PDB file of C-alpha atoms in Angstrom:
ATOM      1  CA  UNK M1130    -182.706 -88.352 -48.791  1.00 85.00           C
ATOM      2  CA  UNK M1131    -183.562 -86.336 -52.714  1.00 88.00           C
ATOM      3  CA  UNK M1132    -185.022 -83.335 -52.140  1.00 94.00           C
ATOM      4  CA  UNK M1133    -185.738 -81.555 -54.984  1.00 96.00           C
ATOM      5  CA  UNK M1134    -187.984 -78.342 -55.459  1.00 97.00           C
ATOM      6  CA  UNK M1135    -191.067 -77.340 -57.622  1.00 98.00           C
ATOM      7  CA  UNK M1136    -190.723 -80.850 -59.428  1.00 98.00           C
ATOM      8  CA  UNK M1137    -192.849 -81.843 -62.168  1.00 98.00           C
ATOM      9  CA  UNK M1138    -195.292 -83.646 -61.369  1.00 98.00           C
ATOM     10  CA  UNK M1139    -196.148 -84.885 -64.683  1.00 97.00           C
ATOM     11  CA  UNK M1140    -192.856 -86.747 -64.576  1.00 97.00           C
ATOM     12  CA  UNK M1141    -194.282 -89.080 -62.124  1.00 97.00           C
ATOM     13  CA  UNK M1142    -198.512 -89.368 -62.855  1.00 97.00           C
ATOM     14  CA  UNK M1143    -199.223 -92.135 -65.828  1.00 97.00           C
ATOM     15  CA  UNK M1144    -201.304 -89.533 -67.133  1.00 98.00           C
ATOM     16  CA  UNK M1145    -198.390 -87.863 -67.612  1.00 98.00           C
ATOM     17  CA  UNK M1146    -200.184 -83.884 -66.349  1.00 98.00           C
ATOM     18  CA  UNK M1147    -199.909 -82.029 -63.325  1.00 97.00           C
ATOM     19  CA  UNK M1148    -197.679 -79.290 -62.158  1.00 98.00           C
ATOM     20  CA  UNK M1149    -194.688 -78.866 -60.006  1.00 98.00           C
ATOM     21  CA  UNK M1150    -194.757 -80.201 -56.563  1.00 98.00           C
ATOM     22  CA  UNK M1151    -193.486 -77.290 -54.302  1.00 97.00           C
ATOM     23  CA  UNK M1152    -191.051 -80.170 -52.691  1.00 98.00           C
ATOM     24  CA  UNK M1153    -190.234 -83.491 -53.918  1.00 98.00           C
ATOM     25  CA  UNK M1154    -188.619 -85.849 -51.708  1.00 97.00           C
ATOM     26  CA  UNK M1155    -187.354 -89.778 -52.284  1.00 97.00           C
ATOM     27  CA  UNK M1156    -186.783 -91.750 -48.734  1.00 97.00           C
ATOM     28  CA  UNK M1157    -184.968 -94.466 -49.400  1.00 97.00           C
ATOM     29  CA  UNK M1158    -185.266 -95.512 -45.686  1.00 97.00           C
ATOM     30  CA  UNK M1159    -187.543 -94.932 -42.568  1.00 97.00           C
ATOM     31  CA  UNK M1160    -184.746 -92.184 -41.188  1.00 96.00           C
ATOM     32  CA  UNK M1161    -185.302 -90.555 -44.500  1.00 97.00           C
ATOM     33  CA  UNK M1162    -189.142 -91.214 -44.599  1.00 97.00           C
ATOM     34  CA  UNK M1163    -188.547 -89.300 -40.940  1.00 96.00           C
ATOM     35  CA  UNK M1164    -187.098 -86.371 -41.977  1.00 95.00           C
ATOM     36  CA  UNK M1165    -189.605 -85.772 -44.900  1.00 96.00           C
ATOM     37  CA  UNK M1166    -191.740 -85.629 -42.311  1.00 96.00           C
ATOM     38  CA  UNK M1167    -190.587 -82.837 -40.055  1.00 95.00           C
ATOM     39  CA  UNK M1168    -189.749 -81.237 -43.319  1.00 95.00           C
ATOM     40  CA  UNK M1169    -193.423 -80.804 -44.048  1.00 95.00           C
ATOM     41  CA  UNK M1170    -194.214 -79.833 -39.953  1.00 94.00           C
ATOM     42  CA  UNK M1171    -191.672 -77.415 -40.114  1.00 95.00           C
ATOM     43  CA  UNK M1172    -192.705 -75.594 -43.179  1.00 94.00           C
ATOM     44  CA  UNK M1173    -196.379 -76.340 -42.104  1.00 96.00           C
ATOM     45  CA  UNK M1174    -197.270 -78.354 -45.400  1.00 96.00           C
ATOM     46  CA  UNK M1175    -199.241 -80.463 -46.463  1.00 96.00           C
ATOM     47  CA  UNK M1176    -197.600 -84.363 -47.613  1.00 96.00           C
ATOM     48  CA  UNK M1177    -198.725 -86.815 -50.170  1.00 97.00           C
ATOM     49  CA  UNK M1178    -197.279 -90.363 -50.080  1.00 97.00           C
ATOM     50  CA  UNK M1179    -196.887 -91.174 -53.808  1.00 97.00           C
ATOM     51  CA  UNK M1180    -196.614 -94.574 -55.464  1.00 94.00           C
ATOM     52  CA  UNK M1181    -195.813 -95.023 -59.328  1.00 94.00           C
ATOM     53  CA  UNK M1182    -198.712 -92.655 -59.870  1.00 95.00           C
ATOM     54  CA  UNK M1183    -201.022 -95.018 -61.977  1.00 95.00           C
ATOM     55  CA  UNK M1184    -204.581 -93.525 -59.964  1.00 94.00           C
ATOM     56  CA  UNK M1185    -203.624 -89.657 -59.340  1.00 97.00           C
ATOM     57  CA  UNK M1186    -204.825 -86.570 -61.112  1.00 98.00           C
ATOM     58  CA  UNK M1187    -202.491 -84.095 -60.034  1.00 98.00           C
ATOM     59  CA  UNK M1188    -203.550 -80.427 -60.227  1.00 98.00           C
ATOM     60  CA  UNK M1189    -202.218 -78.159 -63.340  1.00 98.00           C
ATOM     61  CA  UNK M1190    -201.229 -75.856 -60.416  1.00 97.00           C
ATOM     62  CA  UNK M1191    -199.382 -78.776 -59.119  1.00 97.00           C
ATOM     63  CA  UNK M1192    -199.499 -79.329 -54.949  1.00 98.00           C
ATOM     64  CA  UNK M1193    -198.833 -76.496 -52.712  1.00 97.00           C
ATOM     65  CA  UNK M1194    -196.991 -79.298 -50.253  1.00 97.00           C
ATOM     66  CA  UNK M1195    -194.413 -82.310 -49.832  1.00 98.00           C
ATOM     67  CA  UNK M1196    -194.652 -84.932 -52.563  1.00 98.00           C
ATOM     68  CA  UNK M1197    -192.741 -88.536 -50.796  1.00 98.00           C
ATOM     69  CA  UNK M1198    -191.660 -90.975 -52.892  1.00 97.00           C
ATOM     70  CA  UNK M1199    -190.559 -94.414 -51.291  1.00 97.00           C
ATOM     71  CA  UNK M1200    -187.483 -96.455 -52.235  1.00 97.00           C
ATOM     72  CA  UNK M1201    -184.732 -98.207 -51.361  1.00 97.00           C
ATOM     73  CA  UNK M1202    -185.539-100.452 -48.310  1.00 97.00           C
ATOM     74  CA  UNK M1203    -189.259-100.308 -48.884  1.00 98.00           C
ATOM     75  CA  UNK M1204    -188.554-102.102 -52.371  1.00 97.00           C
ATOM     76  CA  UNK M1205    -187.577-105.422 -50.235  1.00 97.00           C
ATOM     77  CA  UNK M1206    -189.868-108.638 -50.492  1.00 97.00           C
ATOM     78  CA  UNK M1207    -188.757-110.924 -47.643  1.00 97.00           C
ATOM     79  CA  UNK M1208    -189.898-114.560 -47.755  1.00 97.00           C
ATOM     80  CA  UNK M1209    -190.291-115.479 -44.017  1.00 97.00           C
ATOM     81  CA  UNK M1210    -191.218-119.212 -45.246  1.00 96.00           C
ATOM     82  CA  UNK M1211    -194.401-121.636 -45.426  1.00 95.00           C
ATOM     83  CA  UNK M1212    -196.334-119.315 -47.919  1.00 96.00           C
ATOM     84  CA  UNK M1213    -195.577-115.905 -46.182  1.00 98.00           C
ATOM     85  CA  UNK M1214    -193.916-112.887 -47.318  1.00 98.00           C
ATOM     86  CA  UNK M1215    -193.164-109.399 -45.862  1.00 98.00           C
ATOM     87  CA  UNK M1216    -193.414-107.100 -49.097  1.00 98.00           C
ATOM     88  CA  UNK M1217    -192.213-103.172 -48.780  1.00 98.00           C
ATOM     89  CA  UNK M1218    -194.894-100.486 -50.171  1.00 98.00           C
ATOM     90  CA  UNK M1219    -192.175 -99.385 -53.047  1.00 98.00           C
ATOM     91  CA  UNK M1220    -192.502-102.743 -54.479  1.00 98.00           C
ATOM     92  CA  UNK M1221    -193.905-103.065 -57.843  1.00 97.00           C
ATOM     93  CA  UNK M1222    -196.875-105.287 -57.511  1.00 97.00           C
ATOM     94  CA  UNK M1223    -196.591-106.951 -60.517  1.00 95.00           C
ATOM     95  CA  UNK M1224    -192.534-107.809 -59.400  1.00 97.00           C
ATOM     96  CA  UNK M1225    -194.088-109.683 -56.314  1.00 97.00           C
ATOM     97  CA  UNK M1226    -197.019-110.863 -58.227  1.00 96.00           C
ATOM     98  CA  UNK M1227    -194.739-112.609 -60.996  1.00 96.00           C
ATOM     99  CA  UNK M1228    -191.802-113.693 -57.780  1.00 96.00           C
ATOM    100  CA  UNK M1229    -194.250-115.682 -55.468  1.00 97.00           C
ATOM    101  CA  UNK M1230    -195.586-117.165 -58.893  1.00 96.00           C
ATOM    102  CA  UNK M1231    -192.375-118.486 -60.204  1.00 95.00           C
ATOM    103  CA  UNK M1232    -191.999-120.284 -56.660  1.00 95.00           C
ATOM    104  CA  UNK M1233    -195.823-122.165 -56.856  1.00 96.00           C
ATOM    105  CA  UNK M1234    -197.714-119.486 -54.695  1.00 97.00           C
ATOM    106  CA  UNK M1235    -200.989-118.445 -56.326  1.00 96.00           C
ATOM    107  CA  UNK M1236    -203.653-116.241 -54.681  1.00 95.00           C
ATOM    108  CA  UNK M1237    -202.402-112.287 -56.301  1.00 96.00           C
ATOM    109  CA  UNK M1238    -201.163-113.925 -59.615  1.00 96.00           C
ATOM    110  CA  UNK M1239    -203.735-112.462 -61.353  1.00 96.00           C
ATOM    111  CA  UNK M1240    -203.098-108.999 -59.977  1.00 96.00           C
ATOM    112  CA  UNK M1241    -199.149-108.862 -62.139  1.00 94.00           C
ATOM    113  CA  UNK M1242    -200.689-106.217 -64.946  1.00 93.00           C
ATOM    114  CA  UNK M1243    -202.023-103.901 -62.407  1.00 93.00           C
ATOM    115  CA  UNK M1244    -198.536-101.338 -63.086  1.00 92.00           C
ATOM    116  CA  UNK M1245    -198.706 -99.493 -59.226  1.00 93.00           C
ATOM    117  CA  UNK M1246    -196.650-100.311 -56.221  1.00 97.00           C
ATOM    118  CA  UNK M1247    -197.760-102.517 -52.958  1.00 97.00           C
ATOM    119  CA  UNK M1248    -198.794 -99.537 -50.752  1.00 97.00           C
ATOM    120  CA  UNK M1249    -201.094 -97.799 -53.440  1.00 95.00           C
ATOM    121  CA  UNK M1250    -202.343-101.368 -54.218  1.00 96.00           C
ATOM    122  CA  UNK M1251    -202.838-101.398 -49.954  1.00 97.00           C
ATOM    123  CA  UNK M1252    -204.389 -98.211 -49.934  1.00 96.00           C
ATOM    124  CA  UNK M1253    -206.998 -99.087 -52.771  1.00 94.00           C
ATOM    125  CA  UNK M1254    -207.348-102.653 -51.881  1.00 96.00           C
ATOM    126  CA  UNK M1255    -206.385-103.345 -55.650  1.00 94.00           C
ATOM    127  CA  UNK M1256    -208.135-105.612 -57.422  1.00 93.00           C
ATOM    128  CA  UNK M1257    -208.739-107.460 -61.076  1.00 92.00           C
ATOM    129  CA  UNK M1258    -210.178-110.796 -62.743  1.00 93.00           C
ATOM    130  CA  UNK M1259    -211.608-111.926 -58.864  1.00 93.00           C
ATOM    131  CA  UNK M1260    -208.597-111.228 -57.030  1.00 95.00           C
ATOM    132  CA  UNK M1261    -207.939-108.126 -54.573  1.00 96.00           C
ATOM    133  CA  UNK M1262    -204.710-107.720 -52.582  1.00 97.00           C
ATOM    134  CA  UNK M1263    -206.579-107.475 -48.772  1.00 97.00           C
ATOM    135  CA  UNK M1264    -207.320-110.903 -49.357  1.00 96.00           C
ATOM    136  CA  UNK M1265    -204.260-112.292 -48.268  1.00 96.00           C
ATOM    137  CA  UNK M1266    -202.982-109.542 -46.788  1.00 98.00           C
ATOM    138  CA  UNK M1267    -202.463-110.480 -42.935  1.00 98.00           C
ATOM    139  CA  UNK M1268    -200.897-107.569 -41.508  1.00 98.00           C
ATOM    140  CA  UNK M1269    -199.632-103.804 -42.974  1.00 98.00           C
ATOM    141  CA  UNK M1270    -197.054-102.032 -40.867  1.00 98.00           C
ATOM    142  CA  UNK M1271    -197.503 -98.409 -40.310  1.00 98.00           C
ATOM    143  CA  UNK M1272    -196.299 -94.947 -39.606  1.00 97.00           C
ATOM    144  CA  UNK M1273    -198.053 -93.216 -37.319  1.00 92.00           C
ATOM    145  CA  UNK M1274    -198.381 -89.193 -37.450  1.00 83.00           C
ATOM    146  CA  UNK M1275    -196.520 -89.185 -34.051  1.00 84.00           C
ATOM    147  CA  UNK M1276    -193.488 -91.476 -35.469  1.00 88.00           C
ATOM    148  CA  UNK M1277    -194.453 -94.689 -34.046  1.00 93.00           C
ATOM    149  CA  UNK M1278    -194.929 -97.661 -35.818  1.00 96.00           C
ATOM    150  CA  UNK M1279    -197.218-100.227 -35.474  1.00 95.00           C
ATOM    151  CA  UNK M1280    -198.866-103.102 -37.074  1.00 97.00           C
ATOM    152  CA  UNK M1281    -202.751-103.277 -38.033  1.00 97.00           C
ATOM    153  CA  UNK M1282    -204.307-106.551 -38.803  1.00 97.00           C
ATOM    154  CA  UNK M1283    -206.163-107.745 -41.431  1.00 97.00           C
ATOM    155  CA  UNK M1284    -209.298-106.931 -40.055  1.00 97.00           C
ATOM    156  CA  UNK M1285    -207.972-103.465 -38.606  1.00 96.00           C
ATOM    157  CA  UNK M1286    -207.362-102.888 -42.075  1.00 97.00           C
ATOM    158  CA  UNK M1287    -211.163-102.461 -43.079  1.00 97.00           C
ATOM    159  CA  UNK M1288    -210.492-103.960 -46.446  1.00 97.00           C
ATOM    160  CA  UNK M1289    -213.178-103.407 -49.127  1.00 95.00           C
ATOM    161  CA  UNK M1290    -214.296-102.601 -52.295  1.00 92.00           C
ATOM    162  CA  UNK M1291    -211.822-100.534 -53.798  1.00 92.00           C
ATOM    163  CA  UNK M1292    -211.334 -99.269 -50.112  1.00 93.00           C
ATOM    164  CA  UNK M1293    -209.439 -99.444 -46.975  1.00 96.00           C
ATOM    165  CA  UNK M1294    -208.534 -97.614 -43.413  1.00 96.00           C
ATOM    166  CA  UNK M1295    -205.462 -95.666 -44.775  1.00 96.00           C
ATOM    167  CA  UNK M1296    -208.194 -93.571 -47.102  1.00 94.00           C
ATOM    168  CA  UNK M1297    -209.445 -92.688 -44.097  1.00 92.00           C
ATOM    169  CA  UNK M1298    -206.391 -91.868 -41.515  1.00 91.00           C
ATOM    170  CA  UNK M1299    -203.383 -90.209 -41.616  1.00 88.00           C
ATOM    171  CA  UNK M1300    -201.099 -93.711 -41.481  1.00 95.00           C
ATOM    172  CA  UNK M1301    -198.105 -94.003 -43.721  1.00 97.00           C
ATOM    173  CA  UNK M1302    -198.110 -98.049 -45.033  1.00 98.00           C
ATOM    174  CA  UNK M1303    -194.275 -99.381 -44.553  1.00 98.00           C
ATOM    175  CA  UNK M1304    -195.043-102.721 -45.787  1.00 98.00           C
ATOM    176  CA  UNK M1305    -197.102-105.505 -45.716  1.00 98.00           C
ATOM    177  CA  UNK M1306    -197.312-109.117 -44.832  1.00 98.00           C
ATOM    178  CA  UNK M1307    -199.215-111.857 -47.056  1.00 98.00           C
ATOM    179  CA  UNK M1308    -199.743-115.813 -46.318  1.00 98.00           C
ATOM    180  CA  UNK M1309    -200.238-117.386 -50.017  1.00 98.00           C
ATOM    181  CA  UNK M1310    -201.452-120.410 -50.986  1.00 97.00           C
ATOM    182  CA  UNK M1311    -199.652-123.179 -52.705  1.00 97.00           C
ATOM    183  CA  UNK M1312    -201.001-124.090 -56.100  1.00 96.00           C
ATOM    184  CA  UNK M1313    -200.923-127.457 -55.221  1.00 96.00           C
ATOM    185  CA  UNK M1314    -203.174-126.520 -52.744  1.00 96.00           C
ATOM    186  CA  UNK M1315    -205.395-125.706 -54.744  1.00 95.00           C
ATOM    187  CA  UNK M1316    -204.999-128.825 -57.359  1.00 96.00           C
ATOM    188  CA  UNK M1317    -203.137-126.488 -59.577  1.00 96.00           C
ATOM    189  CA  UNK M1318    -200.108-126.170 -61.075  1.00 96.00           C
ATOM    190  CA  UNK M1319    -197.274-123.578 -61.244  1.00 96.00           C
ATOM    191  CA  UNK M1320    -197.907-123.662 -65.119  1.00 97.00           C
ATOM    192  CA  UNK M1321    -201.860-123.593 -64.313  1.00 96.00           C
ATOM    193  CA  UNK M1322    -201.289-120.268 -62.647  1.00 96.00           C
ATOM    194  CA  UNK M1323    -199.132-119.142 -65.327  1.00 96.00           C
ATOM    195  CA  UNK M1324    -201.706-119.741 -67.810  1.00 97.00           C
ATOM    196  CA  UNK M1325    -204.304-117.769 -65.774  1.00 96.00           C
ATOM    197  CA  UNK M1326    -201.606-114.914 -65.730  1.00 96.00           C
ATOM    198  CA  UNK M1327    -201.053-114.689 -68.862  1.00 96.00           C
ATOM    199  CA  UNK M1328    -204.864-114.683 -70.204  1.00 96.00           C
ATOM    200  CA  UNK M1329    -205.062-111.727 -67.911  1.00 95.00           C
ATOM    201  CA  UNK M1330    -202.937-110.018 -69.605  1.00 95.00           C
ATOM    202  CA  UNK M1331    -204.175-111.129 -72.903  1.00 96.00           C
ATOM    203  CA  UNK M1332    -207.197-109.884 -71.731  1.00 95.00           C
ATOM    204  CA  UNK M1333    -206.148-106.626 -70.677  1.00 94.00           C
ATOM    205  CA  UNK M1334    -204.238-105.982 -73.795  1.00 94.00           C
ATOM    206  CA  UNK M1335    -207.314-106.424 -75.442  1.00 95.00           C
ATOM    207  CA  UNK M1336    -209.380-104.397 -73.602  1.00 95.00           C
ATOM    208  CA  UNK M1337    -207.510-101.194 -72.233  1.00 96.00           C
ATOM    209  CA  UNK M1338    -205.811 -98.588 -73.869  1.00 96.00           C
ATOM    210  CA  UNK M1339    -202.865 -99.458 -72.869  1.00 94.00           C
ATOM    211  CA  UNK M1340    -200.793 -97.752 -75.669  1.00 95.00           C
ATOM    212  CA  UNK M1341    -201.760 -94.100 -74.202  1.00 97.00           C
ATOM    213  CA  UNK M1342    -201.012 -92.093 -70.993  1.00 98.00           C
ATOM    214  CA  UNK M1343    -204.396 -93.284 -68.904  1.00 97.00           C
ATOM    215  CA  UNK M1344    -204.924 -93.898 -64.727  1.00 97.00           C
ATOM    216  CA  UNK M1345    -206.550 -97.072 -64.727  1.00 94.00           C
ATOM    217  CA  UNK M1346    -210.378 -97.517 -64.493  1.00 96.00           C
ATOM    218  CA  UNK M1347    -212.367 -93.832 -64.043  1.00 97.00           C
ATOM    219  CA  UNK M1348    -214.827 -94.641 -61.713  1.00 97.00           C
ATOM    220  CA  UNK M1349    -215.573 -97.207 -59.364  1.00 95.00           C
ATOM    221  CA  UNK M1350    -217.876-100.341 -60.417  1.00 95.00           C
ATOM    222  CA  UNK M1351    -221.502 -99.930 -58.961  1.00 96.00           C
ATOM    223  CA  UNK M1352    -223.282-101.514 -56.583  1.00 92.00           C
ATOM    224  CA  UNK M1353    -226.017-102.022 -58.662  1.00 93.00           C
ATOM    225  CA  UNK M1354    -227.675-101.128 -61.573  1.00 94.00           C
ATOM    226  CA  UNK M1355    -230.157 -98.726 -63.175  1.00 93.00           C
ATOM    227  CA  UNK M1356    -233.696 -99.312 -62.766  1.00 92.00           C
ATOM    228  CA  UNK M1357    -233.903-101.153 -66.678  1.00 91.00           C
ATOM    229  CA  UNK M1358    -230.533-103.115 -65.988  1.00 94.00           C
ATOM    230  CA  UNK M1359    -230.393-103.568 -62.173  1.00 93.00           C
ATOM    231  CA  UNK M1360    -227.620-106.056 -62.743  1.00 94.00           C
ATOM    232  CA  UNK M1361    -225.313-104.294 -64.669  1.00 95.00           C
ATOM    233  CA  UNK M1362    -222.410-103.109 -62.577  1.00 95.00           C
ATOM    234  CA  UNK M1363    -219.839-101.728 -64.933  1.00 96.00           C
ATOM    235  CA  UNK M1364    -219.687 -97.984 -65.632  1.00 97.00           C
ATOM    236  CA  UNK M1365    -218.296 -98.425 -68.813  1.00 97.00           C
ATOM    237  CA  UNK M1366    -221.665-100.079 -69.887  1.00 97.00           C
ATOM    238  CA  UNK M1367    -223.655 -97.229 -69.037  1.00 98.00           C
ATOM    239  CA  UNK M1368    -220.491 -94.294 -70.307  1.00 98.00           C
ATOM    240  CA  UNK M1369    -220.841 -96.602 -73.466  1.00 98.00           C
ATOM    241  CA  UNK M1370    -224.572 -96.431 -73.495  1.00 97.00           C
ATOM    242  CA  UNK M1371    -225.123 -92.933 -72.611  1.00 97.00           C
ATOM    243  CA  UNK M1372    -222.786 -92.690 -76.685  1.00 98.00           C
ATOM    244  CA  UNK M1373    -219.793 -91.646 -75.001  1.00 98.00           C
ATOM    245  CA  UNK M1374    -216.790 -93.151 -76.323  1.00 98.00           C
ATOM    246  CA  UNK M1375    -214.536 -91.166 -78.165  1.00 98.00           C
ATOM    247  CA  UNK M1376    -215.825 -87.845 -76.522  1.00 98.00           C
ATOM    248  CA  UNK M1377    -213.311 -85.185 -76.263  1.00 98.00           C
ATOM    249  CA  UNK M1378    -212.827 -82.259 -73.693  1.00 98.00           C
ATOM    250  CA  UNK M1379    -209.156 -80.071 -75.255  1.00 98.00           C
ATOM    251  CA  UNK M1380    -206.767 -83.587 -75.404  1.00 98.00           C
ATOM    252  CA  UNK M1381    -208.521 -85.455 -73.220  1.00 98.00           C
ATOM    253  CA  UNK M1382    -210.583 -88.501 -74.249  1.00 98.00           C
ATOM    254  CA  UNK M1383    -213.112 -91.038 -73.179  1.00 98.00           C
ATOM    255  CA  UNK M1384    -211.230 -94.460 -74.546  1.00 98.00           C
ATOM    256  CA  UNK M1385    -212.715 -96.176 -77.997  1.00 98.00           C
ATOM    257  CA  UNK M1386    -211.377 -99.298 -76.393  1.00 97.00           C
ATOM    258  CA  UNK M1387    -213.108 -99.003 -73.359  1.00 97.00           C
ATOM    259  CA  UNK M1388    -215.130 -96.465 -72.407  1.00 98.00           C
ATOM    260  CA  UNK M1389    -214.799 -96.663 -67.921  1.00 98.00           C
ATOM    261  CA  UNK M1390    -210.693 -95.658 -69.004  1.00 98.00           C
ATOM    262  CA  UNK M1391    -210.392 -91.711 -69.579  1.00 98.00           C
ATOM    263  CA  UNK M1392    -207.361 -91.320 -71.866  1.00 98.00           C
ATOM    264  CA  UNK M1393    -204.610 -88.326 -72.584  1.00 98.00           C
ATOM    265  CA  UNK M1394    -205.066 -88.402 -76.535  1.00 98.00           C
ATOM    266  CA  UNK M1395    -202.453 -85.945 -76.766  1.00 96.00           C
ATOM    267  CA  UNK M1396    -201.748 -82.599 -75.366  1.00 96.00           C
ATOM    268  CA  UNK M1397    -204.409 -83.094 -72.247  1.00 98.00           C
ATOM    269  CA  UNK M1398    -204.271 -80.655 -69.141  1.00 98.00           C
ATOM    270  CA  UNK M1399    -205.257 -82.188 -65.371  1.00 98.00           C
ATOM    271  CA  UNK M1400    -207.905 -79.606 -66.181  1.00 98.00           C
ATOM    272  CA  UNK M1401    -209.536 -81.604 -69.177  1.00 98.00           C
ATOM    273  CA  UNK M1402    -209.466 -84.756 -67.888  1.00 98.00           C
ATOM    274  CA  UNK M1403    -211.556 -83.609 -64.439  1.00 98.00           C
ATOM    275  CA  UNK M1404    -214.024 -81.459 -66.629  1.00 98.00           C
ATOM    276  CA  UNK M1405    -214.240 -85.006 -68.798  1.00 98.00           C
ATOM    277  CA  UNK M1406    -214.841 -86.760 -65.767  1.00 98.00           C
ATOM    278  CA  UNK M1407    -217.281 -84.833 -64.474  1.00 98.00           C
ATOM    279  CA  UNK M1408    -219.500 -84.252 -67.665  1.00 98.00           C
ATOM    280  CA  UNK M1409    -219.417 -88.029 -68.183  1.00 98.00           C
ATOM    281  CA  UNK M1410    -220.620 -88.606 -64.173  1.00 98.00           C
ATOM    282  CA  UNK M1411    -223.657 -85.642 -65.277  1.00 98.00           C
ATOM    283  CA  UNK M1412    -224.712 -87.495 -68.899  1.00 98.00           C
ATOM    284  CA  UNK M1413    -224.947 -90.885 -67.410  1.00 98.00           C
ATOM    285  CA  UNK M1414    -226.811 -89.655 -64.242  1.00 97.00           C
ATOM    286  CA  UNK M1415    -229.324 -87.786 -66.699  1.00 97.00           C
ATOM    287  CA  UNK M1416    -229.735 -91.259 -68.660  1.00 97.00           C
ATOM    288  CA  UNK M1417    -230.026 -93.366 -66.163  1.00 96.00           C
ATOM    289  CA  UNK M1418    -230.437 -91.916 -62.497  1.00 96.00           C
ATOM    290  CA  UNK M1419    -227.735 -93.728 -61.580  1.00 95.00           C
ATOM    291  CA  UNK M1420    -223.868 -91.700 -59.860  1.00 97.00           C
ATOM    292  CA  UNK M1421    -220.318 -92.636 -60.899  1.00 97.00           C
ATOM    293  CA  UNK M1422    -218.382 -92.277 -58.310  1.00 97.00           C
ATOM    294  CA  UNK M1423    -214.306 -91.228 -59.430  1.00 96.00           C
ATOM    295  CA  UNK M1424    -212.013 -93.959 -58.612  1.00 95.00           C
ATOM    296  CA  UNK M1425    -208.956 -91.617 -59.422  1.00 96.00           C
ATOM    297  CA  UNK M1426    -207.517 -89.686 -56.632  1.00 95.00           C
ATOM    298  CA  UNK M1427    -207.024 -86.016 -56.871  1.00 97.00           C
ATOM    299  CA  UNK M1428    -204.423 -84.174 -55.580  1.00 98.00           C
ATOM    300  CA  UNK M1429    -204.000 -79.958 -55.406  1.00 97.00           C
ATOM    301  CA  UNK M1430    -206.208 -77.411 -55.967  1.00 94.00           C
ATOM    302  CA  UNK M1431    -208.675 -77.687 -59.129  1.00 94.00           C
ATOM    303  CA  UNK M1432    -211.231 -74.933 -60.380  1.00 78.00           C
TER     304      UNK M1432
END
């Protein structure tokens, strides 16, 4: 087990903010995962399970708490055979995305840009171009707060939008288990699925701000519309209508490339890109009646 103390949290956030993390701690196995643990009940702190922090605003005051970092054996993907796999929450996503697509398995393919691990994609029931990762998810293994593990189906899982049981409960995801499609069975090809991939990404390029510290989409996609567009979903529509791109708060910035993607233009504090966040939430809700709700996780104590 790492330990390390007051760590930088900016180090490990894609927005690249955030102070230190009073402990920092990398389990490379569930022993280690263990003792994390009682580290944090013994000093009677807080814990935050981190993953490659690509949808966390960490706090310019940093976290008051234990920041755990999982590696080692929860980086494993097993392939138990006939379409399933047992996938550890360290795991990139995109590495097990892009590995069960180079043997014929489609059904996440398009899910190989999205740049977070398999237990923050778990948590958030990731999702992108019609695919989410609870959808063939059959089981997520779990540690409990009392130190016993267990496994949660599918359904005990509570997958939805953007959403899922461990936002709600104290459960630390191990790993997962999926059961994937051939593409065969589904009349495609290895190469068909390959081509879907990679307009994905081509689309993404295009699209996101890729070239500049950012967390992903801002706020969650609506479940319906304002009252003149009742079909229009997207927040960036109405962030783009309300004349929003391009607006500033100190170095933080709503994206000229897409306007849902709040960017670090250089120089941004945690601080900025929460005020930005909210002031965008406030103009679109006086233009349209309608509330964003933040996608991005925060984590410490803001003003």
């Amino acid at each position: 087990m790492i330990l390390l103390e007051n760590e930088p949290m900016n180090k490990h956030t894609s927005f690249k903010v955030g102070g230190p993390a009073r402990y920092f701690v990398k389990a490379e196995s569930l022993d280690d995962l263990k003792k994390a643990l009682d580290l944090a009940r013994e000093k009677g702190l807080p814990y935050f399970i981190l993953g490659n922090g690509t949808n966390l605003l960490v706090s310019d005051k940093g976290f008051d708490g234990l920041v755990i970092t999982l590696a080692g054996e929860f980086s494993e993907i097993q392939d138990l055979g006939n379409g399933a796999f047992k996938v550890g929450a360290a795991t990139p996503l995109g590495r097990f995305a892009r590995s069960v697509l180079k043997q014929g398995f489609a059904g996440i393919h398009k899910l190989a840009g999205i740049p977070g691990t398999l237990g923050g994609a778990i948590y958030m029931n990731a999702g992108a171009y019609g695919q989410e990762i609870g959808t063939s998810c059959t089981q997520v293994t779990v540690l409990d707060c009392d130190g016993s593990i267990r496994e949660l189906s599918n359904a005990g899982c509570a997958f939805g939008y953007r959403q899922s049981i461990f936002q709600k409960n104290s459960a630390i995801i191990l790993s997962a288990t999926f059961l994937l499609p051939t593409a065969a069975s589904l009349g495609k090809t290895t190469a068909d699925l390959e081509a879907e991939l990679a307009e994905c990404m081509a689309k993404r390029k295009a699209t996101q701000p890729l070239n500049m510290p950012n967390a992903g989409s801002t706020f969650k996609r609506l479940e319906a519309g304002s009252a003149d567009t009742p079909t229009q979903i997207a927040p960036g529509y109405y962030i783009e209508q309300a004349g929003l791109k391009g607006y500033r708060i100190g170095g933080a910035e709503v994206s000229t490339v897409h306007a849902n993607f709040i960017v670090n233009a250089g120089g941004a504090t945690a601080s900025d890109i929460k005020q930005l966040s909210e002031f965008v939430q406030q103009k679109v809700t006086e233009k349209f009646g309608i509330k964003l709700h933040r996608e991005i996780i925060l984590l410490g104590k803001f003003e």
